[in-house]
Coordinates of C-alpha atoms in Angstrom, one line a residue:
X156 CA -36.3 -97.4 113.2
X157 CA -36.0 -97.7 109.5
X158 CA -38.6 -100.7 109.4
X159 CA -41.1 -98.4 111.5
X160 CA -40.3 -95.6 109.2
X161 CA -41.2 -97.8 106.1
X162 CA -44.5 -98.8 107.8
X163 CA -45.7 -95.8 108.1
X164 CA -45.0 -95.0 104.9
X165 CA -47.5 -97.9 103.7
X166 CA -50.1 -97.1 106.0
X167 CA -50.1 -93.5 105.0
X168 CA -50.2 -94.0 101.6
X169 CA -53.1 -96.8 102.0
X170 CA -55.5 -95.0 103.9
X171 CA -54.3 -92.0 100.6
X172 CA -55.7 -94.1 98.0
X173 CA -58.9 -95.3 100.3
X174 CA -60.6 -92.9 99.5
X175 CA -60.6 -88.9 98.3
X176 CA -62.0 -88.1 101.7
X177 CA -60.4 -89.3 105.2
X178 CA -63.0 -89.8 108.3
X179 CA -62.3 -87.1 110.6
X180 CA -62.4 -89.3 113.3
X181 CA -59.1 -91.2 111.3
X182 CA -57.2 -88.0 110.5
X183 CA -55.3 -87.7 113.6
X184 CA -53.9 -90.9 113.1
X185 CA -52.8 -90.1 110.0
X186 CA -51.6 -86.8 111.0
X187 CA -49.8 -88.7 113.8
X188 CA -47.9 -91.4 111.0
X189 CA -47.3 -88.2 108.5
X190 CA -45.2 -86.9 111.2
X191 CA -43.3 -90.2 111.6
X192 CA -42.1 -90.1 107.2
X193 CA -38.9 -88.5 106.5
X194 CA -39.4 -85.4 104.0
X195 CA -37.7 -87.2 100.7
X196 CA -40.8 -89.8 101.4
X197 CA -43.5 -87.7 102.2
X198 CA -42.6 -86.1 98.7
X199 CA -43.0 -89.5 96.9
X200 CA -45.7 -90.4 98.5
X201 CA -48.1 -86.9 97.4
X202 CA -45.9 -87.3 93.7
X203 CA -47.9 -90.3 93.6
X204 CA -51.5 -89.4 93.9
X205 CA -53.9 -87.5 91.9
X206 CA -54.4 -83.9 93.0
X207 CA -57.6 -84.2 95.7
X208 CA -55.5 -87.0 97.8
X209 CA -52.1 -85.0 97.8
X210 CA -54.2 -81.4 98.5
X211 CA -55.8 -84.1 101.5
X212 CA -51.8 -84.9 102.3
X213 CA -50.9 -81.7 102.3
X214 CA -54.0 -80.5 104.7
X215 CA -52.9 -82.7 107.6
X216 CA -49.1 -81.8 107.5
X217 CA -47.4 -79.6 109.9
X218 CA -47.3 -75.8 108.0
X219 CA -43.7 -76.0 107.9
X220 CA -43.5 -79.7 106.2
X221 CA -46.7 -78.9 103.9
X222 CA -44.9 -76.0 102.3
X223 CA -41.5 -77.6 102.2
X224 CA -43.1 -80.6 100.1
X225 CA -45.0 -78.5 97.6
X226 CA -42.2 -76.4 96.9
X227 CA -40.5 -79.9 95.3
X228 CA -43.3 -81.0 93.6
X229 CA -43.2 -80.2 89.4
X230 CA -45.1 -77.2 88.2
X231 CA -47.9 -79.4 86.5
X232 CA -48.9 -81.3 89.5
X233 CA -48.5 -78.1 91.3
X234 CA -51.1 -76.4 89.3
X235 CA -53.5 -79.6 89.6
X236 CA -52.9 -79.3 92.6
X237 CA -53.8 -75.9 93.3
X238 CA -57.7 -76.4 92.2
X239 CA -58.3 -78.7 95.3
X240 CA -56.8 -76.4 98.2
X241 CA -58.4 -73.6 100.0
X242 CA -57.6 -69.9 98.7
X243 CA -55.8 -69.6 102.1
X244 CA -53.5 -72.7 101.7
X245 CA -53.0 -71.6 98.0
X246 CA -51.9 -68.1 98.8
X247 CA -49.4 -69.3 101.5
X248 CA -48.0 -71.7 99.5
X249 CA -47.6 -69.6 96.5
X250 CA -46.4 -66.8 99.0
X251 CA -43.6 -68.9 100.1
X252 CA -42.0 -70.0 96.3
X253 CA -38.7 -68.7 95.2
X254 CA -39.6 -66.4 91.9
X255 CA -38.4 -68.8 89.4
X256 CA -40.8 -71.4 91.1
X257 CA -43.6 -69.4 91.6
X258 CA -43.2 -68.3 87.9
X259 CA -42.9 -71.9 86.7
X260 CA -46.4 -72.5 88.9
X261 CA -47.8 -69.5 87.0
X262 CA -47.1 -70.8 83.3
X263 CA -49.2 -74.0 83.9
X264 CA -52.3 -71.9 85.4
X265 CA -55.1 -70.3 84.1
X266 CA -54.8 -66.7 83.4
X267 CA -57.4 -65.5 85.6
X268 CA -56.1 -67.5 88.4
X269 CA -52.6 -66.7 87.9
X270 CA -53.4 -63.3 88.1
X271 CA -55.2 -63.7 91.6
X272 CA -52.0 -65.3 92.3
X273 CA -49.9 -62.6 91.5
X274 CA -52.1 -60.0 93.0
X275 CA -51.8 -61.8 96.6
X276 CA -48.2 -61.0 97.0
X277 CA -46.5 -58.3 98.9
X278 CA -45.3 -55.5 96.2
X279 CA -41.6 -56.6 96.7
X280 CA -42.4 -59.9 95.9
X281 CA -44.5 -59.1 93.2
X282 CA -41.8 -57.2 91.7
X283 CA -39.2 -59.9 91.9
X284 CA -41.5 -62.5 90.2
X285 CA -41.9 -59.5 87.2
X286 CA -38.6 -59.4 86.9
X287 CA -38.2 -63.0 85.9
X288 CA -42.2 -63.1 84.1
X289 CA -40.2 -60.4 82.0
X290 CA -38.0 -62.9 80.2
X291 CA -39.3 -65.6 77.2
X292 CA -39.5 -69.1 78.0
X293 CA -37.2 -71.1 77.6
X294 CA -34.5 -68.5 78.7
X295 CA -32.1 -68.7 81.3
X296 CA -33.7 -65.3 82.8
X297 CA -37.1 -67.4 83.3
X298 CA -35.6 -69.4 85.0
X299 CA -32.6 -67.5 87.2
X300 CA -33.4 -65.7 91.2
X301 CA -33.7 -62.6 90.9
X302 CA -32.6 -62.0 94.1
X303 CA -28.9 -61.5 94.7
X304 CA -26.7 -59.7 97.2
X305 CA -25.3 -56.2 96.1
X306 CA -21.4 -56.3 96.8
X307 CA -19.5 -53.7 95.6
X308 CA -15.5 -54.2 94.6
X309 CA -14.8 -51.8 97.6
X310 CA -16.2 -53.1 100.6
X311 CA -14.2 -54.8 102.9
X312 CA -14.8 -58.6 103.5
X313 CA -16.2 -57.6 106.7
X314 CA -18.7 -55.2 105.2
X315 CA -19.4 -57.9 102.7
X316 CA -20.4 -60.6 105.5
X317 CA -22.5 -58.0 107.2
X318 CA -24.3 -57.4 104.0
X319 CA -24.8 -61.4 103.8
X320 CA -25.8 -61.9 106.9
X321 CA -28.4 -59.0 106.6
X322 CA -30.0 -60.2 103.5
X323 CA -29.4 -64.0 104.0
X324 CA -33.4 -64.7 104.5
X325 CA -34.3 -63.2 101.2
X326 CA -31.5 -65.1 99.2
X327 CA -31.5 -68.7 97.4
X328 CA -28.1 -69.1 97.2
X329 CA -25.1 -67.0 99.1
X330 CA -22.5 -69.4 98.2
X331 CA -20.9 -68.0 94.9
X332 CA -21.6 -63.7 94.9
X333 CA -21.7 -61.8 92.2
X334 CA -19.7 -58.4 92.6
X335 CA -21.3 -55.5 91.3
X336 CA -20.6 -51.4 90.6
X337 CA -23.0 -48.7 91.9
X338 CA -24.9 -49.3 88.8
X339 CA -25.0 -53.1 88.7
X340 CA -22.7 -53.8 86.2
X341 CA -21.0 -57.0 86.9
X342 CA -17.1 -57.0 87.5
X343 CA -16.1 -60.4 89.0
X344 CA -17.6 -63.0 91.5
X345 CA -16.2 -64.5 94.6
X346 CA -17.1 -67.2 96.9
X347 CA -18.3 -67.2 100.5
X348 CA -15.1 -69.4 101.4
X349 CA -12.6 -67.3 99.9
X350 CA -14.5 -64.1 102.1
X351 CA -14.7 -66.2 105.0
X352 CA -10.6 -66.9 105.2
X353 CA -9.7 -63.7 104.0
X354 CA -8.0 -61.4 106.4
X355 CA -10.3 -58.8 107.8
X356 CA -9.9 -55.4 106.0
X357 CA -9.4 -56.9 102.9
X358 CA -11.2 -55.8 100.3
X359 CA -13.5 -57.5 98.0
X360 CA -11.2 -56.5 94.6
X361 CA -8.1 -57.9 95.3
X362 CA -9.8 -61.5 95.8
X363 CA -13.0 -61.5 93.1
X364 CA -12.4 -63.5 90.0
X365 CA -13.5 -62.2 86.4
X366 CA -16.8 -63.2 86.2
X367 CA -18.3 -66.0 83.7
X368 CA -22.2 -65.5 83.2
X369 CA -24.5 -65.6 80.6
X370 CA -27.4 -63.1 79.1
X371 CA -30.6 -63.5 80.4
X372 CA -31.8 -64.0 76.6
X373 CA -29.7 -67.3 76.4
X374 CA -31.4 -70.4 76.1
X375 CA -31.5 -72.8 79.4
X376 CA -30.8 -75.9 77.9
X377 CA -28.0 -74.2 75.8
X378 CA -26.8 -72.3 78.9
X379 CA -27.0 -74.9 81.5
X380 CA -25.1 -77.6 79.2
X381 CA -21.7 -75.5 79.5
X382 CA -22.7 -74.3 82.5
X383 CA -22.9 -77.7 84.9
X384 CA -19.7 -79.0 83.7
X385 CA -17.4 -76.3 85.5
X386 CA -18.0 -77.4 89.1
X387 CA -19.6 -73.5 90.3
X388 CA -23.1 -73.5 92.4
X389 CA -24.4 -70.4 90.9
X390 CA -24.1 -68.4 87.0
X391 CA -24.3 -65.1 87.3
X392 CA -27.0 -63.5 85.0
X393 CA -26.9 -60.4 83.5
X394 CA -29.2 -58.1 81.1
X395 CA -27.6 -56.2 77.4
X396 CA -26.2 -53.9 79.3
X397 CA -24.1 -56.3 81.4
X398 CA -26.0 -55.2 84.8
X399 CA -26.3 -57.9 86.9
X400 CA -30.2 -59.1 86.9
X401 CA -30.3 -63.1 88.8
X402 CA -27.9 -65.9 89.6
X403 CA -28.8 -69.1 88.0
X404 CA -28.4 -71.9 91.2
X405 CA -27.1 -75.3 90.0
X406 CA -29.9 -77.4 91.2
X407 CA -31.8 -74.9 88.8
X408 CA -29.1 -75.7 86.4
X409 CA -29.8 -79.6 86.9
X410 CA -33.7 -79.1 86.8
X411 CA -33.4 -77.8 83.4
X412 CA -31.2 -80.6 82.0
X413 CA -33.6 -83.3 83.5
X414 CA -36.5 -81.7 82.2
X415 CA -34.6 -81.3 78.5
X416 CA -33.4 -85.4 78.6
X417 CA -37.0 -86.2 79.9
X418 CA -38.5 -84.4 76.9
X419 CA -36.2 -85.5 73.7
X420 CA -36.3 -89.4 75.9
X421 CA -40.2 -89.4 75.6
X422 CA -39.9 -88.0 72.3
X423 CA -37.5 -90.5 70.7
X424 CA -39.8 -93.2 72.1
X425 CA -43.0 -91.7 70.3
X426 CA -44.9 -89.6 73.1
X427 CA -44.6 -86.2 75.1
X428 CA -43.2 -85.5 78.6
X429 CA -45.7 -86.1 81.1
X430 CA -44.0 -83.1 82.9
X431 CA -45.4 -85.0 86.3
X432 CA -45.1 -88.1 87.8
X433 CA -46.8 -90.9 85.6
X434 CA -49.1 -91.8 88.8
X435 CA -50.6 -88.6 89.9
X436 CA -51.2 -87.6 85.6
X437 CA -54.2 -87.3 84.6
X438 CA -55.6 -90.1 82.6
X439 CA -56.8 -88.0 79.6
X440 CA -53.2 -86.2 79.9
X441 CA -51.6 -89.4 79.4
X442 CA -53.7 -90.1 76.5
X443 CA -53.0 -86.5 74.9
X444 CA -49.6 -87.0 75.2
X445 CA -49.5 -90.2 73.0
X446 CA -52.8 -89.9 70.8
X447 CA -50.8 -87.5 68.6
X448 CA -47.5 -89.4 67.7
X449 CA -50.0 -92.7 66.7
X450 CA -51.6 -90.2 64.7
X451 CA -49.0 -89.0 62.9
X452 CA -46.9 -92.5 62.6
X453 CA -50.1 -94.2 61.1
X454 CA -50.9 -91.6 58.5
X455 CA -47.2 -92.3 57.4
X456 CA -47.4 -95.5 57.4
X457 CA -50.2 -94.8 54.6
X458 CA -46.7 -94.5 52.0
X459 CA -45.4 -97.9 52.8
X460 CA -49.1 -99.6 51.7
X461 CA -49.0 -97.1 48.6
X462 CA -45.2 -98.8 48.0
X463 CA -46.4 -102.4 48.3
X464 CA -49.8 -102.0 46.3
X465 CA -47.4 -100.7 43.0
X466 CA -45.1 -104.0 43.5
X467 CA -48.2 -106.0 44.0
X468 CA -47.0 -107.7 40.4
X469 CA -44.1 -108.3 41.7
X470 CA -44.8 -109.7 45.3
X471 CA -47.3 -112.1 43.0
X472 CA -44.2 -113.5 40.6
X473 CA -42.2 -114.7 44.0
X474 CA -43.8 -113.9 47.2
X475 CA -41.0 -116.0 49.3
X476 CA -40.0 -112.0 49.2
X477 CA -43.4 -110.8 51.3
X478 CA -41.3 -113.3 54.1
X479 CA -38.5 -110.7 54.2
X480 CA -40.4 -107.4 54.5
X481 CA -40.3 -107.2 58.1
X482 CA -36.7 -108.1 58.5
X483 CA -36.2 -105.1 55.7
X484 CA -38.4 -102.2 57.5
X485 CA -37.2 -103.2 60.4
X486 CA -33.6 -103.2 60.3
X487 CA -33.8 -99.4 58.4
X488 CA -36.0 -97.6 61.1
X489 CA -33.7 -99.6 63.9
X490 CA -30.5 -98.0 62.2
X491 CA -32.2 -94.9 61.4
X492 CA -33.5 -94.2 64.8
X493 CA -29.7 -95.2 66.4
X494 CA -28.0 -92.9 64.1
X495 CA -30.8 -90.0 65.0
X496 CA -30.5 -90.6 68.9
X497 CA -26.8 -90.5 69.0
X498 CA -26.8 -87.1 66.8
X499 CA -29.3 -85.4 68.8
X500 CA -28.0 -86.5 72.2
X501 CA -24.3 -85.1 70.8
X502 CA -26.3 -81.7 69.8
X503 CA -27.8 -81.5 73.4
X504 CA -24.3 -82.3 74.6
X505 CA -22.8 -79.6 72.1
X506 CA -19.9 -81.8 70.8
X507 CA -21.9 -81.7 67.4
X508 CA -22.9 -78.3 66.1
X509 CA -25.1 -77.6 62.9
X510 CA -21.9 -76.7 60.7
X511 CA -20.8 -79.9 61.1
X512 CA -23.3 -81.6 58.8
X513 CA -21.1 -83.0 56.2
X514 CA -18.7 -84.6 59.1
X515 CA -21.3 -86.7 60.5
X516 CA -23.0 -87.4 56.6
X517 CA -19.8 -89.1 55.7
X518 CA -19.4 -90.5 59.7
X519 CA -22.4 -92.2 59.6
X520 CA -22.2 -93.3 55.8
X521 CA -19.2 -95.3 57.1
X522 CA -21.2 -96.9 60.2
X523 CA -23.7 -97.6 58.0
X524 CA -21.8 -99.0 55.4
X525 CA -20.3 -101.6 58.0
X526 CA -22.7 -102.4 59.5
X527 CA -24.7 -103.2 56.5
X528 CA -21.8 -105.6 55.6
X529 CA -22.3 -107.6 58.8
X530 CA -26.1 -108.0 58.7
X531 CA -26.0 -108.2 54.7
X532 CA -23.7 -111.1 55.3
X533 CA -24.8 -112.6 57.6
X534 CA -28.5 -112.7 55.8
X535 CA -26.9 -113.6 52.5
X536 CA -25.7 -116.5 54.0
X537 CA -29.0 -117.2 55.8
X538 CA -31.5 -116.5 53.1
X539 CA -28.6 -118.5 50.6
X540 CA -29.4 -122.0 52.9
X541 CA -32.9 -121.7 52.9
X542 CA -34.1 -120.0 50.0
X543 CA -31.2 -120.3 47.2
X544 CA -28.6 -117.9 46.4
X545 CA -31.1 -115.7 44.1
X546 CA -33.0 -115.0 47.4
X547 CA -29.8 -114.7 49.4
X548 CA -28.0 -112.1 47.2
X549 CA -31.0 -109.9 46.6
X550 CA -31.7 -110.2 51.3
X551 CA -27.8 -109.3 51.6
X552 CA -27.6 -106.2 49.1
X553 CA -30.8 -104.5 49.7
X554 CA -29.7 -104.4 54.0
X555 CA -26.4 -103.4 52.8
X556 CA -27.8 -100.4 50.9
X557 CA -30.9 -99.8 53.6
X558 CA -28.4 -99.5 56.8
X559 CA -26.3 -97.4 54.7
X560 CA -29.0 -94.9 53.6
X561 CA -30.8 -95.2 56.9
X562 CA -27.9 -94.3 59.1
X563 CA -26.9 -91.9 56.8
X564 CA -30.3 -89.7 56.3
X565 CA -30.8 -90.8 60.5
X566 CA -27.5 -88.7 61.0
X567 CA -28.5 -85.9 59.0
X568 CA -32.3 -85.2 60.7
X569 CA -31.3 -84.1 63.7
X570 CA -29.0 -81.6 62.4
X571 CA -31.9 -80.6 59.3
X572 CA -33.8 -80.0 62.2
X573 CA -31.7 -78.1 64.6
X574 CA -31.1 -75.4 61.6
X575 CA -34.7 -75.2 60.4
X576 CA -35.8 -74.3 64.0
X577 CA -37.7 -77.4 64.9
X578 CA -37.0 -79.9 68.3
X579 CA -34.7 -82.7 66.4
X580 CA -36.2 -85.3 68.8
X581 CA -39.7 -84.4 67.1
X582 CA -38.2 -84.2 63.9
X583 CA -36.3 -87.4 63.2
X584 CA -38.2 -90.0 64.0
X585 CA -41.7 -89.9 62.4
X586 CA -39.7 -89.0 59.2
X587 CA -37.0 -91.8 59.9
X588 CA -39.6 -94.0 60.0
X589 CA -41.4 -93.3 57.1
X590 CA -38.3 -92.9 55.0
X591 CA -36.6 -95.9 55.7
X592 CA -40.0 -98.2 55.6
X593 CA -40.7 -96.5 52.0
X594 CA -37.2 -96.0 50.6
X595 CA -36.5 -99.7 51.8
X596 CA -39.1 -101.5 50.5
X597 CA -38.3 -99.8 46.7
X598 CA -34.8 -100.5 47.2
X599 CA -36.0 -104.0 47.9
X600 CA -38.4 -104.7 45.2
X601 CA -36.2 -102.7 42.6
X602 CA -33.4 -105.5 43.3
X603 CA -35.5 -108.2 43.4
X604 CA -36.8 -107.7 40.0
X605 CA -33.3 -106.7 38.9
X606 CA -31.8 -110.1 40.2
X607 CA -34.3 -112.3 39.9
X608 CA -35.6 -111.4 36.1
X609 CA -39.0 -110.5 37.4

């Protein structure tokens, strides 16, 4: 079964890439070998094609399936997506997003279309998606449901099941409840389980818990890092006023992070988050992403020419040194950049906060101070049995002094950047770069003409 599962698979997404139009006399044959993929590969298979082959994909699937695979696909490629259905399939699809999703969808279309969009919908649903449009992004009420079950402290558990049953359809999550006054205020939260064993006639106060929730003004990634690690399926939400306004789910909760590590990884390695799958994204979005960062990195590199053309004299008196300026740079944006990732992943995880800046200056002074005393070594030693011990003592002190002021100054970045507003990932390392490679090669030279007379 598995092999003929896998098979189809293959076939499927062969006769996908074929073309960006499927002979109508071949597309019952493929609706036939859709029908045999399991869900999880249907939705890899449309992640990985551009937008007219997965809007072809998405055609010949069964309503049920077609919907169910769109709804897991990210926003971006959603959007793409959206240009190359009909207005029919793009109204039902839309209609059929949770609020945070189809809000998500909104943000990465164009106004005019997201408008028609919003204009489609029923005006309950319409309403719901303006509660969460309501919020800024990047806060947890972007991206909570809006829709939650109204159980008050006084109903009985009974009452309470009735109520979930009723409104079961319209919810995302009925697992963890949020129990409300007449006026929405929050008061304390209870799970289904704990309804489901309690005695009938109980009532929903003597078995609610107090409450832990955030504002809907929080920020997601802020929110969410606390939030995941206590083992709950749903946060309530609630407005200034404390009234209960959306549940943040934990696959929500999970999105966010994945999205947030996605971001500061592509960052830290000199790009932006594709935000998509790398296979169905755009060529020129791919370029966009990365034209900017080579932009930036070779304009800095600009410093470290200006740095060697002044030591020119000094490159000229003993250029065995011009062997060792690769080694030098190097090592200082290696340390740098270590120092920075580890700082800004410990921010993201909150076990570093910005008050802490001196702590991790003289933490990583320390790091870097050792391990500049192992590679210092190691390449006085070298550079000694090659090149002398003139050669050898002015290698070993200057990566002794750059890994202590790289790891140093690659600590402190993140943190500088975290206070002054900015994304630490886009911070540090264009700057780490440019510092260490400039800063190192004066350290360098500035020894070398100290120790060697020059």
């Amino acid at each position: 079964m598995a092999d003929t599962t896998e098979q189809a698979s293959e076939v499927v997404e062969a006769w996908l890439k074929q073309d960006d139009a499927i002979d109508p006399k071949k597309a019952p044959k493929l609706q036939k070998l859709l029908a045999e993929v399991p869900r999880q590969e249907l939705i890899a298979i449309v992640e990985r094609q551009n937008a007219v082959r997965a809007a072809l994909a998405l055609r010949l699937l069964p309503r049920a399936q077609s919907i169910a695979v769109f709804d897991a696909l990210d926003a971006k490629h959603q959007a793409d997506i959206i240009d190359e259905l009909g207005n029919t399939d793009v109204y039902e699809f839309f209609d059929e997003l949770d609020p945070e999703d189809r809000v998500a969808l909104l943000d990465e279309l164009p106004a005019e279309i997201a408008d028609r969009l919003l204009r489609s919908l029923t005006k309950s649903k319409r309403d719901v998606t303006g509660v969460v449009l309501g919020y800024t992004k990047g806060s947890v009420g972007r991206r909570m449901s809006p829709e939650v079950p109204e159980i008050l402290p006084s109903m009985t558990v009974d009452d309470a099941l009735s109520t979930l049953r009723d409104t079961a359809d319209e919810l995302e999550t009925i697992y963890t409840i949020p129990v409300t006054r007449s006026d929405r205020r929050l008061v304390g939260v209870v799970s289904l389980r704990e309804i489901f064993v309690a005695q009938s006639g109980v009532l929903i106060e003597s078995i609610m818990q107090d409450p832990i929730y955030a504002h809907a003004s929080d920020d997601a990634e802020e929110t969410v890092r606390w939030f995941l690690p206590l083992d709950i399926l749903a946060l309530p939400i609630v407005d200034d006023s404390h009234r209960l306004v959306g549940l943040l789910t934990w696959d929500d909760a999970t999105d966010i992070v994945e999205e947030a590590d996605s971001e500061d990884s592509a960052r830290a390695g000199g790009t932006e988050a594709l935000q998509q799958p790398y296979l169905s994204t755009p060529l020129l979005k791919l370029v966009r992403s990365r034209i900017v960062w080579l932009l930036v990195l070779a304009v800095s590199a600009l410093l470290t020419v200006q740095v060697l053309d002044s030591f020119e004299g000094t490159l000229a008196k003993a250029v065995v040194l011009s062997l060792f300026i690769p080694l030098l740079t190097g090592t200082g944006g290696n340390t740098g950049n270590q120092a920075a990732t580890t700082v800004t992943r410990a921010l993201a995880l909150g076990d570093v906060r910005t008050r802490d800046l001196i702590a991790v200056m003289w933490r990583e002074l320390r790091v870097g101070m050792l391990l500049g005393a192992v590679l210092g070594s190691a390449g006085l030693v070298l550079a000694t049995l090659v090149y002398g011990l003139d050669i050898g003592i002015v290698i070993g002190s200057t990566l002794f002094l750059i890994c202590s002021i790289s790891a140093t100054v690659g600590g402190l970045m993140p943190i500088v950047a975290k206070t002054v507003g900015a994304d630490p990932a886009v911070f540090s390392n264009p700057f780490i770069s440019t510092f260490c490679d400039a800063t190192g090669l004066i350290i360098y030279f500035l020894i070398a003409k100290s120790v060697l007379g020059i």
